[in-house]
Short mmCIF file of C-alpha atoms in Angstrom, two decimals:
data_model
loop_
_atom_site.label_atom_id
_atom_site.label_comp_id
_atom_site.label_asym_id
_atom_site.label_seq_id
_atom_site.Cartn_x
_atom_site.Cartn_y
_atom_site.Cartn_z
CA MET A 2 121.11 65.38 10.88
CA GLU A 3 120.62 63.00 13.80
CA ARG A 4 119.86 59.41 12.84
CA GLY A 5 117.13 59.32 15.45
CA SER A 6 115.37 62.28 13.84
CA ILE A 7 115.27 60.46 10.52
CA VAL A 8 113.63 57.44 12.16
CA VAL A 9 111.13 59.55 14.09
CA VAL A 10 109.96 61.63 11.13
CA PHE A 11 109.90 58.83 8.54
CA CYS A 12 108.11 56.31 10.78
CA GLY A 13 105.80 59.07 11.98
CA GLY A 14 104.77 59.63 8.36
CA VAL A 15 104.09 55.90 7.96
CA ASN A 16 101.91 55.74 11.03
CA LEU A 17 100.02 58.96 10.29
CA LEU A 18 98.89 57.50 6.98
CA VAL A 19 98.04 54.08 8.41
CA ILE A 20 96.05 55.40 11.35
CA GLN A 21 94.18 57.79 9.03
CA TRP A 22 93.03 54.80 7.00
CA VAL A 23 91.86 52.94 10.11
CA LEU A 24 90.17 56.05 11.50
CA VAL A 25 88.28 56.99 8.34
CA ARG A 26 87.03 53.45 7.75
CA GLU A 27 86.01 52.86 11.36
CA LEU A 28 84.61 56.25 12.29
CA THR A 29 82.67 56.52 9.03
CA ALA A 30 80.95 53.22 9.86
CA LEU A 31 80.33 54.15 13.51
CA LEU A 32 78.59 57.35 12.44
CA LEU A 33 76.72 55.46 9.69
CA GLY A 34 78.73 56.57 6.68
CA THR A 35 77.19 59.20 4.49
CA GLU A 36 79.06 61.83 2.50
CA LEU A 37 78.59 64.36 5.30
CA VAL A 38 80.11 61.93 7.80
CA VAL A 39 83.12 61.29 5.54
CA LEU A 40 83.60 65.06 5.28
CA LEU A 41 83.26 65.49 9.05
CA VAL A 42 85.81 62.76 9.78
CA SER A 43 88.31 64.13 7.25
CA VAL A 44 88.04 67.68 8.58
CA SER A 45 88.50 66.40 12.13
CA TYR A 46 91.62 64.42 11.19
CA PHE A 47 93.31 67.32 9.41
CA ALA A 48 92.38 69.68 12.25
CA GLY A 49 94.46 67.39 14.44
CA LEU A 50 97.51 67.97 12.26
CA SER A 51 97.18 71.71 12.76
CA LEU A 52 96.64 71.18 16.48
CA GLY A 53 99.85 69.14 16.69
CA TYR A 54 101.84 71.88 14.97
CA ALA A 55 100.38 74.45 17.37
CA LEU A 56 101.18 72.39 20.47
CA ALA A 57 104.69 71.43 19.41
CA GLY A 58 106.26 74.53 20.94
CA ARG A 59 104.80 73.68 24.35
CA VAL A 60 105.86 70.03 24.45
CA ARG A 61 109.19 69.10 25.98
CA ARG A 62 111.29 66.54 24.17
CA ALA A 63 111.38 64.40 27.32
CA TRP A 64 107.61 64.03 27.05
CA LEU A 65 107.70 62.48 23.58
CA ALA A 66 108.43 58.89 24.60
CA PRO A 67 105.59 58.67 27.16
CA LEU A 68 103.30 60.45 24.69
CA LEU A 69 104.15 57.93 21.99
CA ALA A 70 103.61 54.96 24.31
CA LEU A 71 100.15 56.28 25.18
CA THR A 72 99.44 56.94 21.50
CA LEU A 73 100.40 53.38 20.55
CA ALA A 74 98.06 51.96 23.16
CA LEU A 75 95.15 54.17 22.09
CA HIS A 76 95.67 53.61 18.38
CA LEU A 77 96.10 49.84 18.51
CA ALA A 78 92.83 49.57 20.41
CA LEU A 79 91.08 52.39 18.52
CA PRO A 80 88.41 50.32 16.71
CA VAL A 81 87.48 48.56 19.94
CA TRP A 82 87.27 51.50 22.32
CA PHE A 83 85.61 53.78 19.77
CA ARG A 84 82.85 51.15 19.34
CA LEU A 85 82.47 50.65 23.08
CA LEU A 86 82.21 54.41 23.55
CA VAL A 87 79.41 54.64 20.98
CA VAL A 88 77.62 51.62 22.47
CA GLY A 89 77.83 53.30 25.87
CA LEU A 90 76.34 56.50 24.49
CA GLU A 91 73.52 54.53 22.87
CA GLY A 92 72.92 52.75 26.17
CA VAL A 93 72.11 56.06 27.86
CA ARG A 94 70.20 57.27 24.78
CA ALA A 95 72.89 59.79 23.93
CA TYR A 96 73.99 58.48 20.53
CA PRO A 97 73.76 61.97 18.95
CA LEU A 98 76.68 62.99 21.17
CA ALA A 99 78.86 60.64 19.12
CA TYR A 100 78.69 63.15 16.26
CA VAL A 101 80.26 65.71 18.59
CA LEU A 102 82.47 63.65 20.88
CA LEU A 103 84.24 61.47 18.30
CA PRO A 104 85.20 64.35 15.96
CA LEU A 105 86.49 66.25 19.01
CA LEU A 106 88.52 63.26 20.21
CA THR A 107 90.00 62.60 16.77
CA PRO A 108 92.35 65.62 16.61
CA LEU A 109 93.60 65.08 20.16
CA VAL A 110 93.96 61.31 20.11
CA VAL A 111 94.60 60.34 16.49
CA SER A 112 96.41 62.89 14.34
CA ALA A 113 97.90 65.46 16.73
CA PRO A 114 100.45 63.22 18.52
CA TYR A 115 102.44 62.32 15.38
CA SER A 116 102.25 65.84 13.96
CA ILE A 117 104.10 67.19 17.00
CA PHE A 118 107.38 65.49 16.02
CA LEU A 119 108.27 67.48 12.89
CA PRO A 120 108.04 71.07 14.22
CA LEU A 121 109.56 70.07 17.56
CA LEU A 122 112.62 68.51 15.90
CA VAL A 123 113.04 71.53 13.62
CA ASP A 124 112.84 73.93 16.56
CA SER A 125 115.41 71.90 18.51
CA GLY A 126 117.88 72.04 15.61
CA ALA A 127 117.71 68.32 14.84
CA GLY A 128 117.30 68.99 11.11
CA LYS A 129 116.13 71.39 8.44
CA LEU A 130 112.42 71.83 7.80
CA GLY A 131 112.58 70.93 4.09
CA THR A 132 114.60 67.78 4.70
CA LEU A 133 112.48 66.53 7.58
CA TYR A 134 109.24 67.33 5.79
CA GLY A 135 110.48 65.40 2.75
CA LEU A 136 111.22 62.42 4.99
CA GLU A 137 107.72 62.60 6.47
CA LEU A 138 106.23 62.57 2.97
CA LEU A 139 108.37 59.55 2.09
CA GLY A 140 107.04 57.89 5.22
CA ALA A 141 103.48 58.64 4.13
CA ALA A 142 104.23 57.05 0.74
CA ALA A 143 105.58 54.01 2.57
CA GLY A 144 102.32 54.00 4.55
CA VAL A 145 100.37 53.76 1.30
CA LEU A 146 102.54 50.82 0.23
CA THR A 147 101.90 49.24 3.63
CA LEU A 148 98.15 49.40 3.06
CA VAL A 149 98.52 47.94 -0.43
CA ALA A 150 100.78 45.13 0.75
CA PHE A 151 99.15 44.28 4.08
CA GLY A 152 95.60 45.64 3.82
CA GLY A 153 94.34 42.25 2.67
CA TRP A 154 95.51 40.76 5.98
CA GLY A 155 93.05 42.91 7.88
CA LEU A 156 93.75 44.88 11.04
CA PRO A 157 96.42 42.52 12.45
CA GLY A 158 98.53 42.83 9.30
CA VAL A 159 98.30 46.61 9.06
CA TYR A 160 98.73 47.05 12.78
CA GLY A 161 101.80 44.81 12.72
CA VAL A 162 103.60 47.32 10.50
CA TYR A 163 102.17 50.21 12.51
CA THR A 164 103.51 48.68 15.72
CA LEU A 165 106.98 48.12 14.25
CA ALA A 166 107.16 51.75 13.10
CA GLY A 167 105.94 52.96 16.49
CA LEU A 168 108.53 50.90 18.36
CA LEU A 169 111.29 52.26 16.12
CA ILE A 170 110.19 55.80 17.00
CA LEU A 171 110.18 54.88 20.69
CA TRP A 172 113.70 53.41 20.34
CA ALA A 173 114.90 56.65 18.70
CA LEU A 174 113.34 58.87 21.36
CA LEU A 175 114.61 57.04 24.44
CA PRO A 176 118.14 57.41 25.80
CA ARG A 177 120.29 54.30 25.59
CA HIS A 178 119.76 53.33 29.20
CA GLY A 179 116.00 53.47 28.69
CA ARG A 180 115.72 51.35 25.55
CA LEU A 181 114.92 48.22 27.53
CA TRP A 182 111.44 49.71 27.72
CA VAL A 183 111.12 49.20 23.96
CA GLY A 184 111.27 45.44 24.48
CA ALA A 185 108.60 45.60 27.16
CA ALA A 186 106.41 47.76 24.94
CA GLY A 187 106.97 45.37 22.04
CA ALA A 188 105.92 42.39 24.15
CA GLY A 189 102.77 44.20 25.23
CA CYS A 190 101.93 45.14 21.64
CA ALA A 191 102.53 41.57 20.43
CA LEU A 192 100.19 40.23 23.11
CA TRP A 193 97.51 42.74 22.11
CA LEU A 194 97.84 41.86 18.42
CA LEU A 195 97.15 38.23 19.34
CA VAL A 196 94.02 39.27 21.22
CA LEU A 197 92.90 41.89 18.68
CA PRO A 198 91.07 39.65 16.16
CA GLY A 199 88.72 38.33 18.85
CA ALA A 200 88.25 41.74 20.47
CA ASN A 201 87.65 43.30 17.06
CA TYR A 202 84.91 40.84 16.10
CA TRP A 203 83.30 40.91 19.57
CA SER A 204 83.10 44.71 19.76
CA ASN A 205 81.90 44.86 16.15
CA ALA A 206 78.96 42.54 16.88
CA LEU A 207 78.21 44.44 20.09
CA TRP A 208 77.94 47.68 18.11
CA TYR A 209 75.55 46.15 15.55
CA VAL A 210 73.33 44.73 18.29
CA ALA A 211 73.17 48.09 20.07
CA LEU A 212 72.97 50.44 17.09
CA ARG A 213 71.37 48.39 14.31
CA GLY A 214 69.00 46.29 16.39
CA LEU A 215 70.41 42.87 15.54
CA PRO A 216 69.42 40.09 17.98
CA GLU A 217 71.44 39.39 21.12
CA GLY A 218 73.90 36.62 20.40
CA THR A 219 74.73 37.92 16.92
CA ILE A 220 78.35 37.24 15.94
CA THR A 221 80.73 38.77 13.42
CA LEU A 222 81.74 36.37 10.66
CA PHE A 223 83.85 38.87 8.75
CA SER A 224 84.96 42.46 9.15
CA GLY A 225 87.44 44.20 6.89
CA TYR A 226 88.47 47.52 5.42
CA SER A 227 88.82 48.11 1.70
CA PRO A 228 89.94 51.29 -0.07
CA TYR A 229 86.23 52.04 -0.51
CA GLN A 230 84.44 51.06 2.69
CA LYS A 231 84.17 48.88 5.78
CA VAL A 232 82.61 45.50 4.97
CA ASP A 233 80.87 43.45 7.69
CA VAL A 234 79.11 40.09 7.58
CA LEU A 235 77.20 39.05 10.70
CA GLN A 236 75.11 36.06 11.74
CA ASP A 237 72.23 36.05 14.19
CA PRO A 238 71.47 33.14 16.56
CA GLU A 239 68.95 31.71 14.07
CA GLY A 240 71.60 31.51 11.34
CA GLY A 241 70.40 34.53 9.38
CA ARG A 242 73.21 36.47 7.76
CA TYR A 243 73.56 40.21 7.20
CA LEU A 244 75.80 42.34 5.01
CA TYR A 245 76.70 45.91 6.01
CA LEU A 246 78.77 48.43 4.07
CA ASP A 247 80.12 51.34 6.14
CA GLY A 248 77.62 50.47 8.85
CA LEU A 249 74.66 50.69 6.44
CA GLN A 250 72.57 47.59 5.83
CA HIS A 251 72.90 46.14 2.35
CA TYR A 252 71.30 42.74 2.95
CA ASP A 253 69.19 41.06 5.60
CA PRO A 254 67.16 37.84 5.46
CA GLY A 255 63.85 39.76 5.51
CA SER A 256 63.25 42.89 3.45
CA GLY A 257 66.70 42.64 1.88
CA SER A 258 65.82 39.28 0.38
CA ARG A 259 62.46 40.57 -0.85
CA LEU A 260 64.27 43.41 -2.61
CA ASN A 261 66.24 40.78 -4.53
CA VAL A 262 63.02 39.00 -5.46
CA ILE A 263 61.47 42.20 -6.87
CA MET A 264 64.64 43.17 -8.77
CA GLY A 265 65.86 39.69 -9.69
CA SER A 266 63.21 37.00 -9.80
CA VAL A 267 60.34 39.15 -11.12
CA PRO A 268 62.17 40.66 -14.14
CA GLY A 269 63.96 37.36 -14.73
CA LEU A 270 60.61 35.60 -15.05
CA LEU A 271 59.24 38.32 -17.36
CA VAL A 272 62.29 38.85 -19.60
CA ARG A 273 64.00 35.42 -19.49
CA PRO A 274 67.24 37.08 -20.58
CA GLU A 275 69.96 35.39 -22.53
CA ASN A 276 72.45 37.87 -21.11
CA ALA A 277 71.91 39.73 -17.83
CA LEU A 278 74.04 42.16 -15.81
CA VAL A 279 73.84 43.22 -12.17
CA ILE A 280 75.66 46.39 -11.16
CA GLY A 281 77.02 45.95 -7.65
CA ALA A 282 77.72 42.72 -5.82
CA GLY A 283 76.24 42.89 -2.34
CA SER A 284 74.80 39.54 -1.31
CA MET A 285 74.49 38.47 -4.99
CA GLU A 286 71.17 36.82 -4.15
CA MET A 287 69.61 38.92 -6.91
CA GLU A 288 71.87 37.22 -9.43
CA ARG A 289 70.88 33.80 -8.08
CA PHE A 290 67.20 34.58 -8.69
CA MET A 291 67.97 35.87 -12.19
CA ALA A 292 70.16 32.89 -13.02
CA TYR A 293 67.18 30.54 -12.73
CA TYR A 294 65.70 32.15 -15.86
CA ALA A 295 68.82 33.48 -17.62
CA GLY A 296 71.46 32.16 -19.96
CA GLN A 297 74.33 34.09 -18.35
CA VAL A 298 74.37 36.54 -15.43
CA ALA A 299 77.38 38.79 -14.84
CA THR A 300 78.10 40.99 -11.83
CA VAL A 301 80.30 44.09 -11.99
CA GLU A 302 81.62 45.31 -8.63
CA ILE A 303 84.30 47.89 -7.88
CA ASP A 304 85.25 46.52 -4.45
CA PRO A 305 86.97 43.11 -4.43
CA LEU A 306 86.46 42.84 -0.67
CA VAL A 307 82.68 42.86 -1.11
CA VAL A 308 83.01 40.07 -3.67
CA GLU A 309 85.30 38.08 -1.37
CA ALA A 310 82.99 38.44 1.62
CA SER A 311 79.90 37.56 -0.39
CA VAL A 312 81.41 34.51 -2.07
CA ARG A 313 82.91 33.19 1.16
CA TYR A 314 80.18 33.90 3.69
CA LEU A 315 76.94 34.20 1.72
CA ASP A 316 77.17 31.14 -0.52
CA ASP A 317 73.96 29.67 0.87
CA ILE A 318 72.28 32.88 -0.27
CA ASN A 319 73.90 33.46 -3.67
CA TRP A 320 74.76 29.86 -4.67
CA MET A 321 77.99 31.00 -6.31
CA SER A 322 79.57 27.58 -5.77
CA ARG A 323 76.63 25.82 -7.45
CA LEU A 324 75.69 27.99 -10.42
CA SER A 325 77.55 27.54 -13.69
CA ASN A 326 76.00 30.52 -15.50
CA ARG A 327 77.47 33.20 -13.21
CA SER A 328 80.51 35.46 -13.59
CA ILE A 329 82.02 38.42 -11.70
CA VAL A 330 83.98 41.37 -13.07
CA VAL A 331 85.90 43.58 -10.61
CA ASP A 332 85.69 47.04 -12.17
CA ASP A 333 84.09 50.42 -11.73
CA ALA A 334 80.59 50.08 -13.16
CA LYS A 335 80.79 53.35 -15.09
CA HIS A 336 84.10 52.33 -16.67
CA PHE A 337 82.78 48.85 -17.45
CA ILE A 338 79.57 50.04 -19.09
CA ALA A 339 81.42 52.68 -21.10
CA ASN A 340 83.89 50.16 -22.50
CA THR A 341 82.19 46.79 -22.78
CA PRO A 342 81.00 45.69 -26.25
CA GLN A 343 78.46 43.38 -24.60
CA MET A 344 74.72 43.93 -25.03
CA TYR A 345 72.18 42.85 -22.42
CA ASP A 346 68.55 41.83 -22.21
CA LEU A 347 68.31 42.71 -18.52
CA VAL A 348 70.33 45.06 -16.30
CA ALA A 349 69.65 45.63 -12.59
CA THR A 350 71.37 47.92 -10.08
CA ASP A 351 72.21 46.37 -6.71
CA THR A 352 73.84 49.52 -5.34
CA PRO A 353 73.50 51.33 -2.01
CA ALA A 354 71.37 54.44 -1.80
CA ALA A 355 73.01 57.68 -2.89
CA PHE A 356 74.67 58.37 0.47
CA THR A 357 77.95 59.23 -1.27
CA ILE A 358 78.95 60.84 -4.55
CA GLN A 359 80.38 57.52 -5.79
CA THR A 360 77.04 55.73 -5.47
CA ALA A 361 75.00 58.76 -6.57
CA THR A 362 76.64 58.65 -10.00
CA LEU A 363 75.00 55.24 -10.50
CA TYR A 364 71.60 56.94 -10.22
CA SER A 365 72.48 59.75 -12.61
CA GLU A 366 71.04 60.51 -16.01
CA PRO A 367 74.41 60.03 -17.81
CA PHE A 368 74.78 56.56 -16.32
CA PHE A 369 71.26 55.60 -17.37
CA ALA A 370 72.13 56.78 -20.88
CA GLN A 371 75.16 54.48 -20.94
CA VAL A 372 73.08 51.52 -19.79
CA ALA A 373 70.39 52.26 -22.37
CA ALA A 374 73.03 52.08 -25.10
CA HIS A 375 73.88 48.51 -24.01
CA LEU A 376 70.36 47.10 -23.96
CA ASN A 377 69.10 44.86 -26.73
CA PRO A 378 65.70 45.67 -28.30
CA GLY A 379 63.13 44.85 -25.65
CA GLY A 380 65.79 45.09 -22.95
CA VAL A 381 64.92 46.17 -19.41
CA LEU A 382 66.73 48.21 -16.75
CA VAL A 383 65.59 47.64 -13.15
CA VAL A 384 66.48 50.37 -10.64
CA ASN A 385 65.91 50.68 -6.91
CA LEU A 386 64.39 54.11 -6.27
CA THR A 387 65.74 53.87 -2.66
CA SER A 388 62.53 55.20 -1.07
CA ASP A 389 58.75 55.28 -1.55
CA PHE A 390 57.86 56.84 -4.89
CA GLY A 391 55.43 59.71 -4.44
CA PRO A 392 54.93 63.44 -5.02
CA ASP A 393 56.57 64.32 -1.69
CA ASP A 394 59.71 62.22 -2.17
CA VAL A 395 62.43 64.19 -3.97
CA VAL A 396 64.95 61.36 -4.33
CA SER A 397 62.74 58.78 -6.03
CA ARG A 398 61.24 61.45 -8.32
CA ARG A 399 64.68 62.60 -9.46
CA ILE A 400 65.86 59.05 -10.14
CA ALA A 401 62.68 58.37 -12.12
CA ALA A 402 63.15 61.65 -14.00
CA GLY A 403 66.54 60.40 -15.19
CA LEU A 404 64.96 57.17 -16.42
CA LEU A 405 62.20 59.03 -18.28
CA ARG A 406 64.85 61.00 -20.18
CA HIS A 407 66.20 57.83 -21.82
CA PHE A 408 63.39 55.26 -21.84
CA GLU A 409 59.96 55.36 -23.46
CA GLU A 410 58.36 53.25 -20.75
CA VAL A 411 58.92 53.34 -17.00
CA LEU A 412 56.77 51.28 -14.63
CA VAL A 413 57.19 51.76 -10.88
CA VAL A 414 56.25 49.23 -8.21
CA THR A 415 56.13 50.12 -4.53
CA SER A 416 56.58 46.85 -2.69
CA GLY A 417 54.91 46.22 0.64
CA SER A 418 57.35 43.45 1.58
CA ALA A 419 60.57 45.20 0.53
CA GLY A 420 59.47 48.64 1.70
CA TRP A 421 60.80 50.63 -1.25
CA SER A 422 59.86 51.47 -4.83
CA PHE A 423 61.46 49.97 -7.94
CA ALA A 424 61.43 51.05 -11.57
CA TYR A 425 61.32 48.84 -14.68
CA ALA A 426 62.47 50.89 -17.67
CA GLY A 427 62.79 50.17 -21.39
CA ASP A 428 61.91 51.49 -24.82
CA ALA A 429 59.55 48.60 -25.48
CA LEU A 430 59.00 46.60 -22.31
CA PRO A 431 58.33 42.91 -23.07
CA PHE A 432 55.47 42.90 -20.55
CA ASP A 433 52.50 45.08 -19.62
CA ARG A 434 50.87 45.98 -16.32
CA ALA A 435 48.92 42.72 -16.18
CA GLY A 436 52.03 40.66 -16.84
CA LEU A 437 53.98 42.50 -14.15
CA GLU A 438 51.18 42.01 -11.63
CA THR A 439 51.05 38.30 -12.41
CA ALA A 440 54.82 37.99 -11.93
CA LEU A 441 54.60 39.87 -8.62
CA ARG A 442 51.86 37.57 -7.33
CA ASN A 443 53.77 34.49 -8.50
CA ASN A 444 56.63 35.72 -6.32
CA ASP A 445 54.40 36.17 -3.25
CA GLU A 446 54.16 39.96 -3.57
CA THR A 447 50.53 40.65 -2.69
CA GLU A 448 50.66 44.19 -1.31
CA TYR A 449 51.98 46.71 -3.80
CA ALA A 450 51.21 49.90 -5.69
CA LEU A 451 51.90 50.05 -9.42
CA PHE A 452 52.40 53.21 -11.50
CA GLU A 453 52.26 53.04 -15.29
CA THR A 454 54.34 55.43 -17.41
CA ALA A 455 51.77 58.24 -17.56
CA ALA A 456 51.33 58.11 -13.78
CA VAL A 457 55.09 58.07 -13.29
CA ARG A 458 55.41 61.21 -15.43
CA ALA A 459 52.69 62.92 -13.43
CA VAL A 460 54.33 62.12 -10.08
CA VAL A 461 57.80 63.13 -11.31
CA GLY A 462 56.43 66.47 -12.48
CA ASP A 463 59.17 69.08 -12.71
CA ALA A 464 61.75 67.09 -10.72
CA ALA A 465 65.19 67.37 -12.32
CA PRO A 466 67.25 64.26 -13.09
CA ILE A 467 70.43 63.64 -11.10
CA THR A 468 73.42 64.77 -13.16
CA LEU A 469 77.16 64.79 -12.57
CA ASP A 470 77.09 68.53 -11.90
CA SER A 471 74.08 68.41 -9.56
CA MET A 472 75.21 66.13 -6.75
CA ASP A 473 73.31 68.18 -4.18
CA ILE A 474 71.10 65.11 -3.85
CA VAL A 475 73.92 63.46 -1.87
CA LEU A 476 73.88 66.20 0.76
CA HIS A 477 70.08 66.06 0.85
CA ILE A 478 70.08 62.30 1.47
CA SER A 479 72.97 62.47 3.93
CA ALA A 480 71.33 65.23 5.95
CA ALA A 481 67.96 63.47 5.97
CA TYR A 482 69.53 60.20 7.10
CA MET A 483 71.54 61.89 9.84
CA ARG A 484 68.43 63.72 11.06
CA GLY A 485 66.67 60.38 11.27
CA ARG A 486 69.50 58.75 13.21
CA LEU A 487 69.77 61.71 15.57
CA GLY A 488 66.02 61.77 16.16
CA TRP A 489 65.62 65.33 14.94
CA GLY A 490 62.27 66.29 13.50
CA GLU A 491 60.45 63.40 15.10
#
């Protein structure tokens, strides 16, 4: 087997895996990451692999080096030019085309180029299929290790390894007299990697201004990919800070802060817990409001990057550097609740809406049952119903139905300032309607609707709780959100 073929196939496997990670994280955020978007992006990527295999027989070996050079340029700038493309579409009021154009570009630009190498080398007699395919799989495994080792360094770290692998492929493809071009390509890549952090943050802020309506002059303070999502922290010209997960808003200084008041300060005042737990990190402002009334407040969060971003960039909001009664556990919430011996007086869920299966499980009946088992007598669970509770809203009714299965009392408040409904559940709530209304007014919540348990049951009606084998709610929410973004049904 030719040494060059080994380099091409192995390094191609590395780069296929790395660019898939970048693509999925970035494109999911650009299309405002719901489960349907994740599925669309994944299908598009793997379609590109098949396309590459199909095109391999029509590509001459002499074309591979120029093709790779073009691929390197497109891939190293992928987050930037994908964002600029979407901003351009939004500028001409054609954002819905992004759901067609980007998935069509993905097979051609992202996954097809590297998938051409393997069948082309086999057809040219450079090696046996089984051997070369095994090398490509080893390269993919090395790509996983690359993400583990360098993912914490952000795009420049991951792209540094990607560039090295790409240059090695270019070196293997070029004849000896042409390998001086590898040095020139390497110099160009190195220069781009120096510019990339600034271009990455600039284009990221530009996208949020255009697509999410943030003020002109907004800047990116942090942007990173984790194994779970893309995490962004931005700051507007007035100093207000925003947290976005996969392009979806998780915190803003207005309604996002009011949400934390309703779910943190109000129950904290009413329960005055000795031991409180918040499921999901986010801005961790909710925990700050609870901590004023609580003995200890713990946060459990699966994504360490969210914790890092929140602690580093949102300290003025969450006071993590000032509070001594706060702690953070990095763990999957379901695993944590199932295994902790700790009992709580107050538990609140600071989790995104059920746009994905992962988050939907945190609104499921089995999860509520686990939480109920870890509440002290008189303990309270506070849950965001993610929409306005009412007879026409399927999502909030199904979440409330799950709560009614495991708690004797469920009060629901629809907040005028936060814009959503919230449930307070327990077997023997340590407050009544009057007490809750007083706490709401003391926290400047003057416009609200309040449903007592009987009214909640009436509104829920025959709605079925969310269960682990009925995740259709995710598709329902994803489709509804996408329709809203695309302007369909308006």
